[in-house]
Amino acid sequence: MAALRQRLYEDGYAIAPGVVPEDLRQDALRCINMALGKGISPEEAESIKNGVQLPGIMSNEAIMRLINCPSTQQLLQSLIGPLYPVQAGQIALRFPGAHCVDADGRVPSPYWCHGWHIDGLAGAVPSHIPGTVHNFTALVGIVLRDVPTPFHGNLIVYPGSHWAISNWFAQHGTTGVEQRGQEAMPRFLPFAEPLQVCPRAGDVVIANFTLAHSVAPNSSPDIRYVVYFRVHSRTRPSGGYYREALLNPFVDWPEMAPLLRSGRPARPTPEEIRVAQLSIEAEGRFDAKDWDAAWPLYEELGGLRPGMYAIAFKHAVSMFLAQAPRKGSVDAAAAAIERACAIAPGMAGARAAMARIRLYQGQVDVARQLAVSALLDATYASAEDEHAVLLDGLRVVREACAAQGNPAEFTRVLELTLLRHPFMAKHTKELQAGGDLPALWAEVERVMHKQPKTSEDWARGRVLFGRIVELQPDEFSAHLGCAVSHIYDMQSAPTAKEGLQRARALVDMDPTHPLAYAALARALGRMAGPLRAVGPDAKAEVLAAVDAVINISPGFQPRGNGWLLLDALRCGLVAAEPGDRARLAGAFKAAYPTLAGQVDRLLAEQPCVVS
């Protein structure tokens, strides 16, 4: 018993082997299977899907004997102390195919290790409404059939997470979960790697209320049979919310008092803390599309959690998106996406990402085949993380078919894809007009590379980029080209004004991109005219934009767009006080050393008017 207490204290859960006699297990199984054999109502079918199952027999005598038998009661009272009577059990069946990603129920979702909860919070079940927490002392699972290996619908636990969660409550308070439930809990906390529990028939699994847990996919041919009971210690107020138990996970476990007096264990560990820190920062960078900062974070995170698909997938995607604009090698990104594919071969997003990389490498036919496979053959695409990549897979098919002169193949794949992935219907305009996009981009390239460009060229650029923005509203480079074309087309003040509006929108679209601020600085200079003749506010706004060009994204490498960065600096030199120009130019040269020679020429010009 001492070993079980120690395990519960440190890890938040323990398995007591062979506690419940076989005859009681058989009676409970008979009761459950008879209920299944009689058929279930639509309401019960829905409850099965949500894990609160067969409510009609939750208080049946055969079910209640599992928790009330002497061996179970002796175990629980030795670990916790005196208990209030239990009124009902949760018939927690997990059927074959649950949380699997294929129609045959054989492929577990690779996202099984990326979600967790604690019971009793608002939103978990309909009866749990905001305003309180339905907490209890311990979750007790009576195992009726062996759960021999992972992916049998196992209970997933995060060992030691009860300490991390209670620490979080102590630091941040409990008001959030009282009012908003699980939604108020942070997505990342310093947890150990998740573990799928594999108990045998007759075992009792006991877990602290604050232990983070979840349920695994069931890719086996067997139903998982477990009955869960939620028990309350007599040392806590009866039938109500006990806030102190959120702050101290064993406050109502009198049998744990000696261990509590010995102090908390060394949890979380430094590695668990580092994983949480990396996860928070990496997800923030990924969401902000700061690819240069995101991929090294995911790389370190993948070394600490090598089997997690979502980490491997986002590492590969962010690495490719960081490297591709620099026209460099993407071999490392290709190797990273291959690792993600190896973790979860059936995932559509990884295949689609690989297709984009192969197209970038010039392997047109390989890219087309991979993208078609992702769209039409792969088993699953995550609604949150992979739809954008899957949509790009369709663009890969479109581009490859255009390169191969086979538009009919793209039309066929598009029709089948829209049937299989209805979420893409809202992108139909872009997809069906996709045959025009390569021609539009090619024409843009031709016009923008003319030297010198006339006002007619900039006007043509406005039209072309405007059409591309309509078809690809999320494409930053299209919005940048449209803004710049407006800014440099100096035929009318309204055009320049729209250029300024578009430049401000660029900053909102990607507040970490130096070119957005460069366009803003040039637009402000265009609107202000002779900056030395205007007030300090206009000068300050230009200088703030130039400062962002220099400092917002360390390591940014100009590739063919250095002229815009230099023109932004030129506006800054005009706005700066004479004594400050050398400092500004020096900071710019430090940020963009490849442009240093051109900066020196700008200083020699000493311009006083932005035209």
XYZ file of C-alpha atoms in Angstrom:
611
model
C 0.000 0.000 0.000
C 2.881 2.377 0.731
C 4.130 1.979 -2.855
C 0.660 2.797 -4.253
C 0.449 5.907 -2.052
C 3.878 7.050 -3.217
C 2.935 6.499 -6.861
C -0.327 8.416 -6.419
C 1.461 11.224 -4.637
C 4.183 11.668 -7.252
C 2.387 10.765 -10.499
C -1.241 11.494 -9.614
C -2.462 8.010 -10.513
C -1.810 4.362 -9.661
C -3.014 0.903 -10.702
C -3.984 -1.588 -7.996
C -3.880 -5.058 -9.604
C -6.548 -7.772 -9.244
C -8.776 -5.975 -6.748
C -12.280 -6.791 -8.078
C -13.357 -10.482 -8.033
C -14.150 -12.157 -11.359
C -17.758 -12.987 -10.468
C -18.535 -9.301 -9.889
C -16.877 -8.377 -13.180
C -18.907 -10.990 -15.040
C -22.153 -9.738 -13.491
C -21.339 -6.170 -14.559
C -20.447 -7.288 -18.082
C -23.701 -9.222 -18.342
C -25.659 -6.155 -17.211
C -23.919 -3.908 -19.761
C -24.196 -6.321 -22.671
C -27.857 -7.031 -21.957
C -28.513 -3.298 -22.114
C -26.661 -3.094 -25.416
C -28.577 -6.100 -26.748
C -31.930 -4.486 -26.001
C -30.984 -1.547 -28.173
C -30.376 2.029 -27.203
C -32.286 5.239 -27.745
C -30.957 8.096 -29.913
C -30.198 9.988 -26.702
C -28.161 7.067 -25.353
C -26.374 6.720 -28.694
C -25.344 10.369 -28.391
C -24.206 9.799 -24.807
C -22.064 6.865 -25.943
C -20.342 9.167 -28.431
C -19.627 11.658 -25.642
C -18.368 9.032 -23.189
C -21.227 9.283 -20.622
C -22.803 5.985 -21.466
C -25.868 3.817 -20.787
C -27.381 6.064 -18.109
C -30.215 3.562 -17.572
C -27.950 1.120 -15.720
C -25.533 3.528 -14.005
C -27.026 2.669 -10.578
C -27.794 -0.983 -11.301
C -26.882 -3.319 -8.434
C -24.382 -5.215 -10.615
C -22.609 -1.954 -11.395
C -22.626 -0.609 -7.838
C -21.174 -3.842 -6.381
C -17.949 -3.023 -8.254
C -17.310 0.019 -6.059
C -18.994 -1.229 -2.882
C -17.367 -4.656 -2.614
C -15.044 -5.053 0.424
C -11.819 -5.299 -1.586
C -12.475 -2.040 -3.468
C -13.580 -0.182 -0.340
C -10.566 -1.386 1.646
C -8.258 -0.174 -1.144
C -9.850 3.263 -1.414
C -10.054 3.900 2.313
C -6.420 2.871 2.732
C -5.356 5.353 0.055
C -7.789 8.221 0.731
C -9.648 7.761 4.012
C -13.380 7.619 4.833
C -15.661 8.212 1.806
C -19.205 9.368 1.181
C -21.440 6.719 -0.453
C -21.268 6.637 -4.265
C -24.585 6.962 -6.108
C -23.762 5.836 -9.653
C -21.063 4.773 -12.068
C -20.164 5.882 -15.588
C -20.368 3.012 -18.080
C -17.357 4.054 -20.140
C -17.330 1.935 -23.273
C -14.985 2.793 -26.104
C -15.907 1.079 -29.360
C -13.556 -0.008 -32.175
C -12.771 2.863 -34.501
C -13.222 5.594 -31.863
C -10.866 8.508 -32.598
C -9.426 6.714 -35.620
C -8.850 8.511 -38.898
C -9.806 5.841 -41.434
C -13.147 4.284 -42.307
C -12.020 0.831 -41.121
C -11.032 2.043 -37.672
C -7.457 0.772 -37.888
C -5.443 4.026 -37.916
C -5.345 6.028 -34.650
C -5.386 9.791 -34.941
C -1.825 11.060 -34.408
C -3.292 13.974 -32.466
C -4.184 11.672 -29.558
C -1.340 13.114 -27.467
C -2.197 16.783 -27.982
C -5.280 17.295 -25.811
C -6.155 16.966 -22.134
C -8.756 17.989 -19.568
C -9.746 17.611 -15.949
C -13.263 16.516 -15.041
C -15.995 18.619 -13.487
C -15.403 21.877 -15.350
C -18.156 23.760 -17.164
C -18.660 22.601 -20.726
C -17.479 19.040 -20.113
C -21.054 17.719 -20.010
C -24.364 19.603 -20.429
C -25.153 19.499 -16.700
C -21.912 21.320 -15.857
C -22.849 24.969 -16.226
C -20.584 27.972 -15.664
C -20.398 29.352 -12.144
C -18.917 26.456 -10.225
C -16.606 23.446 -10.440
C -17.968 19.945 -9.928
C -14.794 18.604 -8.389
C -14.379 15.413 -6.401
C -11.556 13.581 -4.641
C -10.585 10.772 -7.014
C -11.548 9.108 -10.271
C -11.796 5.353 -9.785
C -11.842 3.068 -12.819
C -12.878 -0.589 -12.508
C -11.483 -2.532 -15.484
C -13.809 -5.302 -16.732
C -11.754 -6.523 -19.704
C -8.014 -6.369 -20.339
C -6.689 -3.220 -22.008
C -3.513 -5.011 -23.083
C -1.719 -2.516 -25.330
C -1.971 1.128 -26.413
C -4.742 2.212 -28.775
C -7.421 0.072 -27.143
C -9.331 3.155 -25.973
C -6.929 3.490 -23.037
C -7.054 6.117 -20.348
C -4.324 8.653 -21.180
C -2.602 10.260 -18.199
C 0.033 12.968 -17.853
C 2.091 11.787 -14.871
C 2.731 14.510 -12.325
C 0.373 16.974 -14.014
C -1.694 17.337 -10.818
C 1.189 19.290 -9.326
C 1.584 21.512 -12.385
C -2.155 22.230 -12.454
C -2.381 23.011 -8.732
C 0.668 25.296 -9.094
C -1.112 27.107 -11.927
C -4.261 27.568 -9.818
C -2.141 28.886 -6.936
C -0.512 31.462 -9.249
C -3.510 32.484 -11.364
C -6.503 31.823 -9.130
C -9.636 29.764 -9.715
C -12.088 32.429 -10.897
C -11.486 31.658 -14.568
C -12.392 27.972 -14.356
C -15.304 28.731 -12.074
C -16.767 31.067 -14.695
C -15.604 29.550 -18.002
C -14.594 25.960 -17.259
C -11.969 24.110 -19.306
C -11.833 27.035 -21.733
C -10.022 29.051 -19.058
C -7.237 26.501 -18.663
C -3.982 27.203 -20.513
C -3.243 25.065 -23.549
C 0.313 24.285 -22.458
C 1.535 23.472 -18.962
C 4.771 21.746 -17.887
C 3.627 18.128 -18.196
C 5.470 14.884 -18.700
C 4.837 12.954 -21.915
C 1.342 11.407 -22.035
C 1.066 7.737 -21.175
C -1.599 5.222 -22.232
C -2.528 3.100 -19.212
C -2.750 -0.659 -19.905
C -4.554 -2.313 -16.959
C -5.897 -5.877 -16.732
C -9.384 -7.110 -15.889
C -10.020 -6.705 -12.169
C -7.503 -3.880 -11.749
C -8.535 -0.588 -10.189
C -7.146 2.620 -11.649
C -7.278 5.536 -9.232
C -6.418 9.101 -10.209
C -6.392 12.434 -8.418
C -9.119 14.868 -9.516
C -6.571 17.403 -10.813
C -4.646 14.899 -12.945
C -4.711 15.879 -16.641
C -6.079 13.012 -18.700
C -7.784 12.044 -21.934
C -8.821 8.939 -23.876
C -6.870 7.143 -26.605
C -8.188 6.000 -29.988
C -9.406 2.411 -30.204
C -7.912 0.788 -33.286
C -8.362 -2.703 -31.836
C -11.277 -5.046 -32.698
C -12.482 -5.017 -29.069
C -14.752 -2.829 -26.971
C -13.045 -1.261 -23.996
C -15.080 -2.010 -20.869
C -14.405 0.255 -17.879
C -16.759 1.628 -15.236
C -15.710 4.930 -13.652
C -16.784 6.199 -10.257
C -16.126 9.634 -8.803
C -15.562 9.433 -5.064
C -15.662 12.157 -2.394
C -13.695 12.147 0.847
C -15.624 12.736 4.075
C -13.053 15.362 5.025
C -14.464 17.775 2.429
C -17.836 19.591 2.365
C -20.534 17.206 1.148
C -21.853 17.481 -2.386
C -20.303 20.820 -3.315
C -17.414 22.637 -4.868
C -14.251 22.447 -2.769
C -11.913 25.211 -3.951
C -9.029 24.197 -1.681
C -8.679 20.904 -3.578
C -7.703 22.846 -6.717
C -4.819 24.456 -4.849
C -3.676 21.368 -2.930
C -4.426 18.081 -4.758
C -4.305 15.938 -1.596
C -5.938 18.252 0.911
C -8.884 15.839 1.277
C -6.775 12.630 1.315
C -6.074 12.144 5.048
C -4.092 8.960 4.353
C -1.648 11.079 2.322
C -0.922 13.436 5.248
C 2.524 11.943 6.029
C 3.611 12.399 2.415
C 2.238 15.949 2.336
C 4.312 16.811 5.380
C 7.418 15.598 3.560
C 6.950 18.294 0.904
C 6.003 18.323 -2.749
C 8.003 16.180 -5.176
C 10.345 17.799 -7.684
C 7.649 18.314 -10.313
C 7.570 19.723 -12.874
C 11.063 18.781 -14.027
C 13.298 21.235 -15.923
C 12.589 19.346 -19.158
C 8.829 19.578 -18.627
C 9.158 23.320 -17.990
C 11.250 23.745 -21.154
C 8.728 21.812 -23.277
C 5.900 24.076 -22.079
C 7.952 27.231 -22.734
C 8.906 26.057 -26.225
C 5.324 25.032 -27.023
C 3.899 28.421 -26.061
C 6.535 30.360 -28.006
C 6.495 28.070 -31.064
C 2.708 28.157 -31.392
C 2.719 31.944 -31.046
C 5.353 32.314 -33.753
C 3.563 29.840 -36.016
C 0.234 31.625 -35.632
C 1.963 34.937 -36.417
C 3.580 33.359 -39.517
C 7.020 34.195 -38.160
C 8.550 31.174 -39.863
C 12.202 32.102 -39.243
C 11.575 32.132 -35.496
C 9.133 29.209 -35.428
C 11.098 26.390 -37.017
C 14.113 26.367 -34.625
C 11.690 26.256 -31.705
C 9.850 23.277 -33.198
C 13.189 21.628 -33.950
C 14.218 21.780 -30.295
C 10.735 20.727 -29.239
C 10.853 17.739 -31.597
C 14.086 16.602 -29.981
C 12.344 16.547 -26.599
C 9.083 15.025 -27.894
C 10.157 13.043 -30.996
C 6.971 11.015 -31.469
C 4.478 13.866 -31.650
C 3.122 14.362 -35.156
C 1.867 17.940 -34.794
C 5.326 19.109 -33.687
C 7.067 17.343 -36.579
C 4.497 18.662 -39.066
C 4.739 22.294 -37.964
C 8.525 22.066 -37.797
C 8.664 21.015 -41.450
C 6.101 23.549 -42.682
C 7.678 26.514 -40.870
C 11.176 25.507 -42.013
C 10.101 25.335 -45.661
C 8.250 28.648 -45.511
C 11.338 30.257 -43.957
C 13.766 28.836 -46.526
C 11.815 28.955 -49.779
C 11.607 32.788 -50.134
C 15.427 32.903 -49.973
C 15.680 30.575 -52.979
C 17.965 28.297 -51.003
C 18.042 24.559 -50.403
C 14.977 23.035 -48.793
C 16.527 19.601 -48.265
C 16.305 19.994 -44.482
C 12.593 20.837 -44.741
C 12.074 17.787 -46.972
C 13.778 15.569 -44.389
C 11.623 17.098 -41.653
C 8.359 16.426 -43.484
C 9.494 12.859 -44.158
C 9.808 12.417 -40.383
C 6.254 13.677 -39.949
C 5.054 11.255 -42.642
C 6.833 8.402 -40.854
C 5.056 9.213 -37.577
C 1.607 9.269 -39.265
C 1.704 7.895 -42.833
C -1.999 8.476 -43.448
C -2.100 12.195 -42.726
C -3.062 14.310 -45.722
C -1.370 17.495 -44.542
C 2.105 15.958 -44.421
C 1.727 14.578 -47.948
C 0.487 17.933 -49.242
C 3.437 19.725 -47.636
C 5.825 17.242 -49.228
C 4.149 17.886 -52.594
C 4.849 21.620 -52.305
C 8.496 20.952 -51.452
C 8.935 18.575 -54.410
C 7.389 21.137 -56.755
C 9.797 23.758 -55.416
C 12.637 21.324 -56.173
C 11.428 20.970 -59.760
C 10.025 17.423 -59.414
C 6.750 18.345 -61.114
C 5.271 14.900 -61.694
C 6.257 13.623 -58.248
C 4.676 16.724 -56.714
C 1.438 16.237 -58.645
C 1.162 12.584 -57.599
C 1.837 13.396 -53.942
C -0.727 16.198 -53.926
C -3.410 14.055 -55.597
C -2.702 11.306 -53.055
C -3.063 13.797 -50.190
C -6.348 15.113 -51.541
C -8.024 11.880 -52.592
C -6.315 8.948 -50.827
C -4.979 10.080 -47.442
C -7.091 9.147 -44.475
C -7.447 12.345 -42.538
C -6.921 16.096 -42.373
C -7.109 17.999 -39.087
C -9.684 20.772 -39.146
C -7.404 23.152 -37.259
C -3.885 22.468 -38.415
C -3.958 20.996 -41.886
C -6.709 22.532 -44.009
C -4.524 25.400 -45.226
C -1.787 22.968 -46.247
C -4.317 20.679 -47.921
C -5.700 23.634 -49.877
C -2.153 24.379 -50.982
C -1.941 20.757 -52.161
C -4.710 21.561 -54.626
C -2.745 24.582 -55.784
C 0.224 22.261 -56.345
C -1.946 20.080 -58.588
C -3.076 23.165 -60.463
C 0.479 24.444 -60.980
C 1.841 21.026 -61.945
C -0.985 20.422 -64.425
C -0.375 23.857 -65.964
C 3.338 23.070 -66.313
C 2.486 19.729 -67.937
C -0.160 21.223 -70.227
C -2.942 19.072 -68.762
C -5.700 21.386 -67.435
C -8.288 18.591 -67.756
C -6.513 16.637 -65.004
C -6.747 19.611 -62.658
C -10.476 19.957 -63.377
C -10.974 16.256 -62.562
C -9.033 16.476 -59.289
C -10.806 19.706 -58.316
C -14.262 18.133 -58.752
C -13.331 15.043 -56.717
C -11.644 17.140 -54.031
C -14.669 19.377 -53.528
C -16.782 16.254 -53.009
C -14.357 14.815 -50.450
C -13.432 18.078 -48.702
C -16.482 20.383 -48.597
C -14.577 23.028 -46.602
C -12.794 23.983 -49.843
C -16.025 25.165 -51.456
C -15.487 28.707 -50.123
C -12.223 28.805 -52.100
C -13.927 27.803 -55.362
C -13.405 31.188 -56.992
C -9.673 31.036 -56.526
C -9.420 27.356 -57.411
C -11.516 27.500 -60.548
C -9.774 30.636 -61.734
C -6.477 29.056 -60.865
C -5.509 28.566 -64.472
C -5.163 32.368 -64.727
C -2.867 32.717 -61.735
C 0.380 31.438 -63.278
C -0.166 33.780 -66.242
C -0.909 36.705 -63.916
C 2.211 36.074 -61.842
C 4.295 35.695 -64.996
C 3.011 39.032 -66.321
C 3.679 40.682 -62.956
C 7.261 39.394 -63.068
C 7.713 40.835 -66.569
C 6.303 44.247 -65.684
C 8.040 44.589 -62.332
C 11.471 43.703 -63.757
C 11.380 46.479 -66.366
C 13.973 49.187 -65.763
C 13.240 51.990 -65.604
C 9.539 51.646 -64.909
C 7.124 54.241 -66.187
C 3.909 55.396 -64.548
C 2.087 53.152 -67.017
C 4.062 50.166 -65.709
C 3.037 50.923 -62.112
C -0.576 51.357 -63.225
C -0.359 47.977 -64.965
C 1.069 46.512 -61.771
C -1.865 47.867 -59.794
C -4.303 46.083 -62.085
C -2.407 42.773 -62.143
C -1.760 42.636 -58.405
C -5.367 43.654 -57.764
C -6.601 40.636 -59.726
C -4.191 38.324 -57.871
C -5.356 39.696 -54.496
C -8.951 38.845 -55.457
C -7.913 35.255 -56.182
C -5.412 34.868 -53.337
C -6.643 37.154 -50.553
C -4.232 35.656 -47.992
C -1.092 36.029 -50.138
C 1.166 38.654 -48.526
C 3.369 39.180 -51.584
C 0.308 40.007 -53.718
C -0.861 42.630 -51.217
C 2.687 44.018 -51.033
C 2.890 44.332 -54.816
C -0.505 46.009 -54.954
C 0.452 48.533 -52.251
C 3.823 49.321 -53.823
C 2.249 49.784 -57.265
C -0.132 52.350 -55.801
C 2.647 54.120 -53.904
C 4.966 54.483 -56.881
C 2.272 55.399 -59.405
C 2.460 59.161 -58.968
C -0.263 60.198 -61.397
C -2.719 61.282 -58.722
C -3.015 62.004 -55.031
C -5.926 59.536 -54.602
C -3.691 56.734 -55.876
C -0.979 57.648 -53.382
C -3.570 57.854 -50.601
C -4.817 54.351 -51.401
C -1.193 53.215 -51.390
C -0.842 54.495 -47.827
C -4.039 52.717 -46.782
C -2.801 49.493 -48.328
C 0.594 49.884 -46.648
C -1.092 50.230 -43.260
C -3.157 47.136 -44.040
C 0.075 45.279 -44.852
C 1.417 46.006 -41.370
C -1.824 44.679 -39.881
C -1.590 41.587 -42.101
C 1.968 40.735 -40.979
C 3.296 43.008 -38.226
C 6.661 41.186 -38.237
C 7.582 41.711 -41.907
C 10.180 44.425 -42.688
C 8.810 44.964 -46.212
C 5.419 45.954 -44.790
C 7.090 48.744 -42.819
C 9.277 49.678 -45.800
C 6.155 50.174 -47.917
C 4.605 52.196 -45.088
C 7.676 54.437 -44.785
C 7.712 55.068 -48.556
C 3.954 55.747 -48.606
C 4.264 58.222 -45.730
C 7.121 59.949 -47.521
C 5.066 60.088 -50.729
C 2.138 61.683 -48.920
C 4.274 64.131 -46.880
C 6.310 65.397 -49.838
C 9.048 67.769 -48.601
C 9.369 66.225 -45.143
C 11.617 68.967 -43.846
C 8.755 71.394 -44.385
C 6.156 69.429 -42.366
C 5.560 68.990 -38.676
C 7.197 66.570 -36.229
C 4.310 64.063 -36.242
C 4.811 63.129 -39.895
C 8.562 62.818 -39.393
C 8.076 60.695 -36.272
C 5.770 58.288 -38.086
C 8.266 57.843 -40.933
C 11.127 57.277 -38.486
C 9.054 54.746 -36.522
C 8.405 52.797 -39.732
C 12.110 52.859 -40.668
C 13.029 51.767 -37.152
C 10.720 48.755 -37.630
C 12.380 47.992 -40.975
C 15.692 47.795 -39.118
C 14.642 46.004 -35.943
C 11.370 44.109 -36.419
C 12.801 40.890 -37.859
C 16.514 40.295 -37.160
C 18.092 38.043 -39.746
C 15.717 38.954 -42.589
C 17.606 38.656 -45.885
C 16.582 40.909 -48.794
C 16.265 38.913 -52.023
C 15.426 41.130 -54.958
C 13.573 43.588 -52.751
C 16.491 45.511 -51.283
C 15.501 48.557 -53.357
C 12.320 48.958 -51.303
C 14.227 48.733 -48.026
C 16.715 51.318 -49.305
C 13.954 53.641 -50.406
C 12.443 53.378 -46.920
C 15.832 54.329 -45.466
C 15.989 57.276 -47.866
C 12.678 58.523 -46.436
C 14.112 58.078 -42.942
C 17.237 60.044 -43.791
C 15.073 62.879 -45.068
C 12.976 62.873 -41.890
C 15.925 62.523 -39.474
C 17.750 65.419 -37.901
C 21.182 65.984 -39.484
C 23.030 64.708 -36.454
C 21.012 61.509 -36.369
C 21.443 60.400 -39.989
C 24.763 58.601 -39.494
C 23.327 56.588 -36.592
C 20.260 55.610 -38.634
C 22.380 54.567 -41.602
C 24.738 52.596 -39.355
C 21.865 50.659 -37.795
C 20.489 49.890 -41.261
C 23.885 48.638 -42.496
C 24.200 46.418 -39.412
C 20.772 44.943 -40.115
C 21.357 44.538 -43.876
C 25.116 44.256 -44.484
C 24.643 43.269 -48.139
C 23.202 46.754 -48.794
C 25.979 48.672 -47.008
C 27.554 50.064 -50.191
C 24.263 51.457 -51.427
C 23.632 53.041 -48.020
C 26.910 54.944 -48.298
C 25.804 56.294 -51.672
C 22.513 57.409 -50.142
C 24.372 59.311 -47.436
C 26.453 61.040 -50.070
C 23.306 62.190 -51.886
C 21.951 64.055 -48.794
C 18.438 64.257 -50.222
C 16.028 66.822 -48.891
C 12.867 65.945 -50.805
C 11.089 62.640 -51.350
C 9.658 62.629 -54.839
